[in-house]
PDB file of C-alpha atoms in Angstrom:
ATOM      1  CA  UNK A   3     -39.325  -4.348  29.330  1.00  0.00           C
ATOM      2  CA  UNK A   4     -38.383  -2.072  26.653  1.00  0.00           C
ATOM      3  CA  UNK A   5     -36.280  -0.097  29.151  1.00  0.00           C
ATOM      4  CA  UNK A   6     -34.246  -2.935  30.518  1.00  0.00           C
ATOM      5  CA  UNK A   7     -33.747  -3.832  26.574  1.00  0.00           C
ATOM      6  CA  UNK A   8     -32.155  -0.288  26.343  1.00  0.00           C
ATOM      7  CA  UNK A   9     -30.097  -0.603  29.379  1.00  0.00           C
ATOM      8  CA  UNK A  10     -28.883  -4.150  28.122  1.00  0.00           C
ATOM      9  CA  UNK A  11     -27.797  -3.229  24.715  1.00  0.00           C
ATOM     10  CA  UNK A  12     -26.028   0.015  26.110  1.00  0.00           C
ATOM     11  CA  UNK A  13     -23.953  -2.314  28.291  1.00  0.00           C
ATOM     12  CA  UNK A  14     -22.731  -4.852  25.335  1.00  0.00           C
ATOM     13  CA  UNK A  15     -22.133  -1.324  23.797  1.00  0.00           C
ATOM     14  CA  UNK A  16     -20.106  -0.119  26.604  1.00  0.00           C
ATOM     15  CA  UNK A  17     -18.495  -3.599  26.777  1.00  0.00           C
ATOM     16  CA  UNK A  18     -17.200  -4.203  23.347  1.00  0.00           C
ATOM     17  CA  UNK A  19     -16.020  -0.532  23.009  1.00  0.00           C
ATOM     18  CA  UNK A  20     -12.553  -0.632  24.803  1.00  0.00           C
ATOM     19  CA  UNK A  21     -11.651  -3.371  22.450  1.00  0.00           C
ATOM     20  CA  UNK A  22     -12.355  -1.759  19.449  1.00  0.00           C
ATOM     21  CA  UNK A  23      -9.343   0.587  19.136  1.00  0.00           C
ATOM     22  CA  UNK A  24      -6.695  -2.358  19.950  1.00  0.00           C
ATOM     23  CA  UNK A  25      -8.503  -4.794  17.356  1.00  0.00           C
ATOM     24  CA  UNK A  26      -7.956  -1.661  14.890  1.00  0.00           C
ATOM     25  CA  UNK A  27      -4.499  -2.232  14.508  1.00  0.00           C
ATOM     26  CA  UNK A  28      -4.441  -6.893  14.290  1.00  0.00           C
ATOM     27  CA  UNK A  29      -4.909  -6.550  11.062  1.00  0.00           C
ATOM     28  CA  UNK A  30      -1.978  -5.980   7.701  1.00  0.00           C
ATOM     29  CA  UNK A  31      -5.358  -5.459   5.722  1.00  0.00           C
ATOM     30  CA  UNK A  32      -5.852  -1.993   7.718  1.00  0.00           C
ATOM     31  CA  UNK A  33      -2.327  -0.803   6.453  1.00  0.00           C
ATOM     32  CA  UNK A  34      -1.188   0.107   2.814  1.00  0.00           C
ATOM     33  CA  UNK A  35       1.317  -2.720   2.817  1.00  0.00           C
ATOM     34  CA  UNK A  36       1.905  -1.759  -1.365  1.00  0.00           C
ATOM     35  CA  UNK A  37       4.007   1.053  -0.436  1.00  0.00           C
ATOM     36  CA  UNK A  38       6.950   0.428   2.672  1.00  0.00           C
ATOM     37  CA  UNK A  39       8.272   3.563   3.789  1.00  0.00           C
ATOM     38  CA  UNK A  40      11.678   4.199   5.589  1.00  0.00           C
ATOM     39  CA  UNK A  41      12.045   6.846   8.942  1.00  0.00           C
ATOM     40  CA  UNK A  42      14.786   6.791  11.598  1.00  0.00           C
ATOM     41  CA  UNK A  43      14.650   9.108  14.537  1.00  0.00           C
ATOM     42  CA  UNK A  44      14.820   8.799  18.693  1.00  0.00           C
ATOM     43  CA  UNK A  45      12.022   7.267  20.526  1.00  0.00           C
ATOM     44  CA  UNK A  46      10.130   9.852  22.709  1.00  0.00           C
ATOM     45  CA  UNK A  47       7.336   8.190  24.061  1.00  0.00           C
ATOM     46  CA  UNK A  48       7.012   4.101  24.932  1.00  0.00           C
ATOM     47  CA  UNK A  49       3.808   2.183  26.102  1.00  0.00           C
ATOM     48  CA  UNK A  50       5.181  -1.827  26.550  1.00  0.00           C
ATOM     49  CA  UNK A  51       2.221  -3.891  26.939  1.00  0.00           C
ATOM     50  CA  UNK A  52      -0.162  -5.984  24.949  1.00  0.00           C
ATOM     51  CA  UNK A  53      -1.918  -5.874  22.460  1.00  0.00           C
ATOM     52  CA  UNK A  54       0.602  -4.288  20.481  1.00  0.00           C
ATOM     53  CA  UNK A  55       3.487  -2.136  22.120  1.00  0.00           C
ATOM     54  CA  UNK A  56       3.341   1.485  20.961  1.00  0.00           C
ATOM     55  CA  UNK A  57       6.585   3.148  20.593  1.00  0.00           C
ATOM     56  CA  UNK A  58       6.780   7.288  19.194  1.00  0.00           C
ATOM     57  CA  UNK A  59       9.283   7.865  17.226  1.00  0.00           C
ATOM     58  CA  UNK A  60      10.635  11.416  16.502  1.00  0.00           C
ATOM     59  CA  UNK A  61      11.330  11.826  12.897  1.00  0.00           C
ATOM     60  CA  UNK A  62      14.659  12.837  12.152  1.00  0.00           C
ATOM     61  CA  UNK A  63      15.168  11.404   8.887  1.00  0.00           C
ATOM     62  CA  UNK A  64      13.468   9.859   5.729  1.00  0.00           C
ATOM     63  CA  UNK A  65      15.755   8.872   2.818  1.00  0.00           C
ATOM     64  CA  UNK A  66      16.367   5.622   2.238  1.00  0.00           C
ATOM     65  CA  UNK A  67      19.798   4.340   3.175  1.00  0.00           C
ATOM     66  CA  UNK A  68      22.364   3.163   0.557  1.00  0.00           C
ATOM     67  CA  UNK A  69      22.894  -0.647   0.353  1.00  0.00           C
ATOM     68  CA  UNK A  70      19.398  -0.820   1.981  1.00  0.00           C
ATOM     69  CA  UNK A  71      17.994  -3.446  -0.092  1.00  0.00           C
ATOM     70  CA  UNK A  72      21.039  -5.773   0.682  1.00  0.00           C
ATOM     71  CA  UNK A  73      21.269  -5.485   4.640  1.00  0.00           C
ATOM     72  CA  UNK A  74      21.139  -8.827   6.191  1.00  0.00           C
ATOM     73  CA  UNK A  75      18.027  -9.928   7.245  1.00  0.00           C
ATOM     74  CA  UNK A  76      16.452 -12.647   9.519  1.00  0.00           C
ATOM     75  CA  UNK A  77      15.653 -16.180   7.432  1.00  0.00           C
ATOM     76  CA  UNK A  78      12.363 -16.400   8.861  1.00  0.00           C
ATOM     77  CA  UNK A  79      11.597 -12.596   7.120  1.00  0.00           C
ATOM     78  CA  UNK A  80      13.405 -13.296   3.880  1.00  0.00           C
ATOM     79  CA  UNK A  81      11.124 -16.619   3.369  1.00  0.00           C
ATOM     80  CA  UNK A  82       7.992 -14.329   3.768  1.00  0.00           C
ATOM     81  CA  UNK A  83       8.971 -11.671   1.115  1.00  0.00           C
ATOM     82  CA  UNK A  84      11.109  -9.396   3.538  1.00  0.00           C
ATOM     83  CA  UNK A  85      13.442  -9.257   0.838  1.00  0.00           C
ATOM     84  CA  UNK A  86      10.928  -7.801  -2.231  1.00  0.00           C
ATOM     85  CA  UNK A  87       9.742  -5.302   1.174  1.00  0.00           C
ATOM     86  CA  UNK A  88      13.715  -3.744   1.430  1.00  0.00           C
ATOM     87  CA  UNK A  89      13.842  -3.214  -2.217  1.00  0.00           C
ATOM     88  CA  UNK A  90      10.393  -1.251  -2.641  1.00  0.00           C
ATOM     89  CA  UNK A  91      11.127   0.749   0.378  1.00  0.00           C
ATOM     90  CA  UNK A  92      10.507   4.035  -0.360  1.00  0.00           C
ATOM     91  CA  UNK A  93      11.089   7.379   2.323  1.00  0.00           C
ATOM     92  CA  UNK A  94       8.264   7.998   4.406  1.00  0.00           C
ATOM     93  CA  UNK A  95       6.055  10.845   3.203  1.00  0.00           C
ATOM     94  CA  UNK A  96       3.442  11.054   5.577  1.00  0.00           C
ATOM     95  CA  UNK A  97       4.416  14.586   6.382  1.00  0.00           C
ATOM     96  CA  UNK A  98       4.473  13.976  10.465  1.00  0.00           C
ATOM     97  CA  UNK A  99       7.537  14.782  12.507  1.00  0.00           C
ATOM     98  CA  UNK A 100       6.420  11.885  14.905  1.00  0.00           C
ATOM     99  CA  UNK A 101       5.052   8.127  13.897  1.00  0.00           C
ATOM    100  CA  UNK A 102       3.203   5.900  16.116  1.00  0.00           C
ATOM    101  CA  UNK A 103       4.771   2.669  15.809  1.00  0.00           C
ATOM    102  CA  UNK A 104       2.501  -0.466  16.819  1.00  0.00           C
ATOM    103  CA  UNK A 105       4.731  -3.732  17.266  1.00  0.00           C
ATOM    104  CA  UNK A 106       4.118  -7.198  17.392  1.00  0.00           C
ATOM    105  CA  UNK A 107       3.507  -8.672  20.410  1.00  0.00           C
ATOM    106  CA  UNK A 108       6.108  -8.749  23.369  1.00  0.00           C
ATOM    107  CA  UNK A 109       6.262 -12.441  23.478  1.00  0.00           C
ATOM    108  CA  UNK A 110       6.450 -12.911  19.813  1.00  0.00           C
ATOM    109  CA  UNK A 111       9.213  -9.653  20.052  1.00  0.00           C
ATOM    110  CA  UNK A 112      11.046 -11.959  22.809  1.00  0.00           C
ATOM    111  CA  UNK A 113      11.016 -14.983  20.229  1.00  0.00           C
ATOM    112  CA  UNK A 114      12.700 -13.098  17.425  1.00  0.00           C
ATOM    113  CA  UNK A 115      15.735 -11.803  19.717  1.00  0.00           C
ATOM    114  CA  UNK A 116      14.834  -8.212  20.820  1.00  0.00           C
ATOM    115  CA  UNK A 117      16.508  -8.129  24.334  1.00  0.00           C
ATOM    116  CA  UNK A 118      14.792  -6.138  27.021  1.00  0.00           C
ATOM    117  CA  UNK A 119      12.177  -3.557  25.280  1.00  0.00           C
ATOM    118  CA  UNK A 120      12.774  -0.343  23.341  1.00  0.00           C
ATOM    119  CA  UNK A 121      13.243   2.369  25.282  1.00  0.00           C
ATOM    120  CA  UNK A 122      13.118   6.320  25.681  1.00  0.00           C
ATOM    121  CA  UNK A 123      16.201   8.158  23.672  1.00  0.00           C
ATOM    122  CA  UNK A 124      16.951   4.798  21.853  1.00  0.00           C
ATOM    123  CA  UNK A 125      17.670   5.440  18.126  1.00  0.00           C
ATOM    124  CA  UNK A 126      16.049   3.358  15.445  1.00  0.00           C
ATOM    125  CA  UNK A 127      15.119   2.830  12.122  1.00  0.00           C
ATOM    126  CA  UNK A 128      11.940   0.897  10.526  1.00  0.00           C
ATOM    127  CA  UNK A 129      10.495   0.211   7.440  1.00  0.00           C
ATOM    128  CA  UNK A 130       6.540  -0.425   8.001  1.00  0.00           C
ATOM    129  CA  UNK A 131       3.267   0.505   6.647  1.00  0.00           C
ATOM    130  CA  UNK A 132       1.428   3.602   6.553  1.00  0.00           C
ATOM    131  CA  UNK A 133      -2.342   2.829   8.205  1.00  0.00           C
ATOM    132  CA  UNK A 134      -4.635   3.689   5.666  1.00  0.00           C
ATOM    133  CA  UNK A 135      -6.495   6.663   7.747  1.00  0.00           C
ATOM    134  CA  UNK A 136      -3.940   7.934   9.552  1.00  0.00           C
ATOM    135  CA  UNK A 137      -0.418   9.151   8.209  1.00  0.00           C
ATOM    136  CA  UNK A 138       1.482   9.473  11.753  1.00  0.00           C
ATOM    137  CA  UNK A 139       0.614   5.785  12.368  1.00  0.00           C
ATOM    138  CA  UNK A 140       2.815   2.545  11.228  1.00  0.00           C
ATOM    139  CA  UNK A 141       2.942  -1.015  11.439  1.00  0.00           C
ATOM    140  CA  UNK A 142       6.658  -1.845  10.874  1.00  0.00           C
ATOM    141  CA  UNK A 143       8.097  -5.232   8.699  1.00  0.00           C
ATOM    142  CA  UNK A 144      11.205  -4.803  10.853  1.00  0.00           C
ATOM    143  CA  UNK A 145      12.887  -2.337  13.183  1.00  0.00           C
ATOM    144  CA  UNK A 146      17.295  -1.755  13.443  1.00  0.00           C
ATOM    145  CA  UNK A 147      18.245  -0.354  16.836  1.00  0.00           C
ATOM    146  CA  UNK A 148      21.024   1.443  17.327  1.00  0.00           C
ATOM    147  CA  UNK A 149      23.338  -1.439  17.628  1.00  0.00           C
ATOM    148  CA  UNK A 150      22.297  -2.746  14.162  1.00  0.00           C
ATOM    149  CA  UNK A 151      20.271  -5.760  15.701  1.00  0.00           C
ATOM    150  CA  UNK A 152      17.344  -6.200  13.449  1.00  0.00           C
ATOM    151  CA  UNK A 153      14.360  -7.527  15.170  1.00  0.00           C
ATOM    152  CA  UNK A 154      11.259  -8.505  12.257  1.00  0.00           C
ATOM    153  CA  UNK A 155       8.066  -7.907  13.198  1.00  0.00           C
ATOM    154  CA  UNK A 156       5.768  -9.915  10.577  1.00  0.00           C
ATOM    155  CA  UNK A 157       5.026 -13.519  10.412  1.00  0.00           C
ATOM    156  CA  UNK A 158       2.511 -14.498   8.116  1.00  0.00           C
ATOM    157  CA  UNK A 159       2.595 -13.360   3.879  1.00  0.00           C
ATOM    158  CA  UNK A 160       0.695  -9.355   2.948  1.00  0.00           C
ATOM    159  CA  UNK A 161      -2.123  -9.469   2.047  1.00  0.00           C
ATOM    160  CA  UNK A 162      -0.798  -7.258  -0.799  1.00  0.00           C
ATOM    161  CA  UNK A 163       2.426  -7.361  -1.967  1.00  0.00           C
ATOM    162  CA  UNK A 164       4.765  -4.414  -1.954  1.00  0.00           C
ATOM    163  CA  UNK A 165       5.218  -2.182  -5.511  1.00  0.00           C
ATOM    164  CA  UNK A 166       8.317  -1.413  -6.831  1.00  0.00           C
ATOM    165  CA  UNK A 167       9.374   2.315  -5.987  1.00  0.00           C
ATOM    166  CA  UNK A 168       9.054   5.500  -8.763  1.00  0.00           C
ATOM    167  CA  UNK A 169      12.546   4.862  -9.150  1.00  0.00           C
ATOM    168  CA  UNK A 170      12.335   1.377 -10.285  1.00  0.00           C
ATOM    169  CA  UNK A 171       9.182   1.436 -12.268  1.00  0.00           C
ATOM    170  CA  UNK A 172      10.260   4.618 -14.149  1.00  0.00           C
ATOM    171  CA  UNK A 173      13.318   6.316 -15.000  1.00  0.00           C
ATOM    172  CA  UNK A 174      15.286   7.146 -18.005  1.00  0.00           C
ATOM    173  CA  UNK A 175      14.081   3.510 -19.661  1.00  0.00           C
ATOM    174  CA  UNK A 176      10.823   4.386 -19.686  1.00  0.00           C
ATOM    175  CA  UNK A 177      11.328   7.414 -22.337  1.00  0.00           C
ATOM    176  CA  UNK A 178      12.971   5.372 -24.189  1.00  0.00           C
ATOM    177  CA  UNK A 179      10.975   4.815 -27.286  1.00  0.00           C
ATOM    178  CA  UNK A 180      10.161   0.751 -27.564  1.00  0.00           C
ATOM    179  CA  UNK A 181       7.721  -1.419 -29.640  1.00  0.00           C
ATOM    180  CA  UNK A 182       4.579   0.056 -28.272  1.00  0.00           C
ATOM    181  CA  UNK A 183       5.218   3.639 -29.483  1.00  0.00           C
ATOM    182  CA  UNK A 184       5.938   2.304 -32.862  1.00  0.00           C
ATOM    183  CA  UNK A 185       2.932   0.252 -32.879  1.00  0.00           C
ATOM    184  CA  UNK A 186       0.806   3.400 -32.297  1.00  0.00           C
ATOM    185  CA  UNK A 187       1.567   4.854 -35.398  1.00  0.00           C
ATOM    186  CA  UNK A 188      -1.443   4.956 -38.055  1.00  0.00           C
ATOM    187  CA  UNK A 189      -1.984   2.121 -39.783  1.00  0.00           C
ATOM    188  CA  UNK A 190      -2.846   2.387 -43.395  1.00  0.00           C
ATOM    189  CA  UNK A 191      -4.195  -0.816 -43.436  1.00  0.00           C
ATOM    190  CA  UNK A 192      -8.152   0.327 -42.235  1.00  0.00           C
ATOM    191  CA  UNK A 193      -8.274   2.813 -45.456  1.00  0.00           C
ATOM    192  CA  UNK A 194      -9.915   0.403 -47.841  1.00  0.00           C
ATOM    193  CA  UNK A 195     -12.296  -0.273 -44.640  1.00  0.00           C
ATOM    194  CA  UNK A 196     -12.858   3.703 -45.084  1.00  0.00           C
ATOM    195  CA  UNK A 197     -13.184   3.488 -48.558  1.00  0.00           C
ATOM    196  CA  UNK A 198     -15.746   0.898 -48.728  1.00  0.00           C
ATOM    197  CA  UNK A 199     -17.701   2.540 -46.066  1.00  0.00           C
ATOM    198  CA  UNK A 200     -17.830   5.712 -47.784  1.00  0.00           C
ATOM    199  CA  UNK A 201     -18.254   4.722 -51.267  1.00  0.00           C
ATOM    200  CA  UNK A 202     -21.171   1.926 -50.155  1.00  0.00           C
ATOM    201  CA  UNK A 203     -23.123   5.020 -48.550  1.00  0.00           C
ATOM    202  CA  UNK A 204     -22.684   6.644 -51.239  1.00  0.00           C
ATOM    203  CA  UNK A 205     -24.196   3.613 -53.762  1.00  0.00           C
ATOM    204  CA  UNK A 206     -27.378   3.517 -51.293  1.00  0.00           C
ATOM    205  CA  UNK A 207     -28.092   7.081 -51.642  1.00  0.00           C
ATOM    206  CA  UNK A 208     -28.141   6.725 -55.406  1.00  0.00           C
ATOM    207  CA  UNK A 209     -30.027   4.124 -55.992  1.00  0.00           C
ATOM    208  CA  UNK A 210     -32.496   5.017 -53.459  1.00  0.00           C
ATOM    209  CA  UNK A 211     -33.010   8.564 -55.291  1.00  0.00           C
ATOM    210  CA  UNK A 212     -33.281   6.608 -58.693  1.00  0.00           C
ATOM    211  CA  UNK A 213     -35.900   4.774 -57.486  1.00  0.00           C
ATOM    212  CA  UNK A 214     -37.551   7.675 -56.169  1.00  0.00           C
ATOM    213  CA  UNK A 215     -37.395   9.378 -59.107  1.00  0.00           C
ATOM    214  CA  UNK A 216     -38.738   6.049 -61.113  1.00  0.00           C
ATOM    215  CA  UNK A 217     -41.569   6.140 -58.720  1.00  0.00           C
ATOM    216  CA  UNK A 218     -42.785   9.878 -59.013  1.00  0.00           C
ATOM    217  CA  UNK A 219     -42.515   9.481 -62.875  1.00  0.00           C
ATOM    218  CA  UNK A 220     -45.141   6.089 -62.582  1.00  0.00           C
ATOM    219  CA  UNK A 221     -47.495   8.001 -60.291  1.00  0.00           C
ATOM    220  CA  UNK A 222     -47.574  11.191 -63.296  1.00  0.00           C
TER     221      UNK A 222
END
């Protein structure tokens, strides 16, 4: 009895484990969707099939395009927040020279326009989302292929919204001295608060050794 127990929960084991690894990567909750980050290179590796298709994509460049934030997207994407994703994108810093891209699915992928699938020695760019354990792995909000077409890859809201870039959230402004540096400055207004502290200690202590006093001389 206990041994067919065994054998039974090592098959459910066995059963559920394939599906674990595909499951991994459903999710926008399992990526840091805060932070977008930009890479363009040639594919060198595709696997087309469902779940997800995985494409590799050879690094060959990280900095973030000029007039990024204002290329044209796809209405469906700029309802969502694709726009706010463009202008946090930041270069991808993952340190790889290759990133796993997962896609959506291939019949959502046929819905939004991408014609064919991507192939070997194709050049793109994306803009995606770092998974949270692994740096050489992304989730892209959208992917350009060579010829320009722009094929978006999300359609439901983050789960967390994107954060502006370094560049945007610092910068020259933020040395700039404003109203918060000048309300650091002491404020002379807590020295009778001092004084009153001080000099009431002081009161207790004295009339506390009076009466001490008072009360040795009554006991003489």
């Amino acid at each position: 009895m206990r041994r067919s127990r065994t054998l039974a929960a090592l098959g459910l084991a066995l059963a559920l484990a394939p599906a674990a690894p595909a499951a991994a990567h459903h999710g926008w909750e399992h990526y840091d969707t805060t932070a977008p980050s930009y890479a363009s290179g040639t594919v060198t590796d595709v696997t087309w099939g469902n779940p997800h298709p995985e494409v590799t994509l050879r690094v060959e460049r990280t900095d973030v395009p000029a007039e990024w934030a204002d290329r044209e997207l796809p209405a469906e994407l700029e309802e969502i927040g694709g726009r706010d994703v463009l202008e946090a994108t930041r270069a991808y810093s993952g340190g790889s020279e290759r990133l796993t891209l997962f896609l959506a699915p291939i019949e959502r992928l046929a819905a939004w326009g991408l014609e064919g699938r991507v192939e070997v020695g194709e050049r793109l760019e994306v803009v995606g989302y770092l998974d949270r354990d692994h740096a050489d792995e992304l989730r892209p909000e959208l992917i350009v292929r060579g010829d320009g077409q722009t094929v978006r890859q999300r359609s439901v809201p983050l789960p967390v919204p994107p954060e502006p870039t370094p560049a945007e959230g610092g910068g020259e402004a933020a040395d700039t001295p404003g109203p918060a540096t000048v309300a650091a400055e002491p404020d002379d207004s807590s020295a009778p608060t001092v004084w009153l502290l001080t000099g009431g200690g002081f009161l207790i202590l004295l009339v506390a050794g009076a009466f001490h006093v008072v009360r040795r001389a009554n006991r003489t």
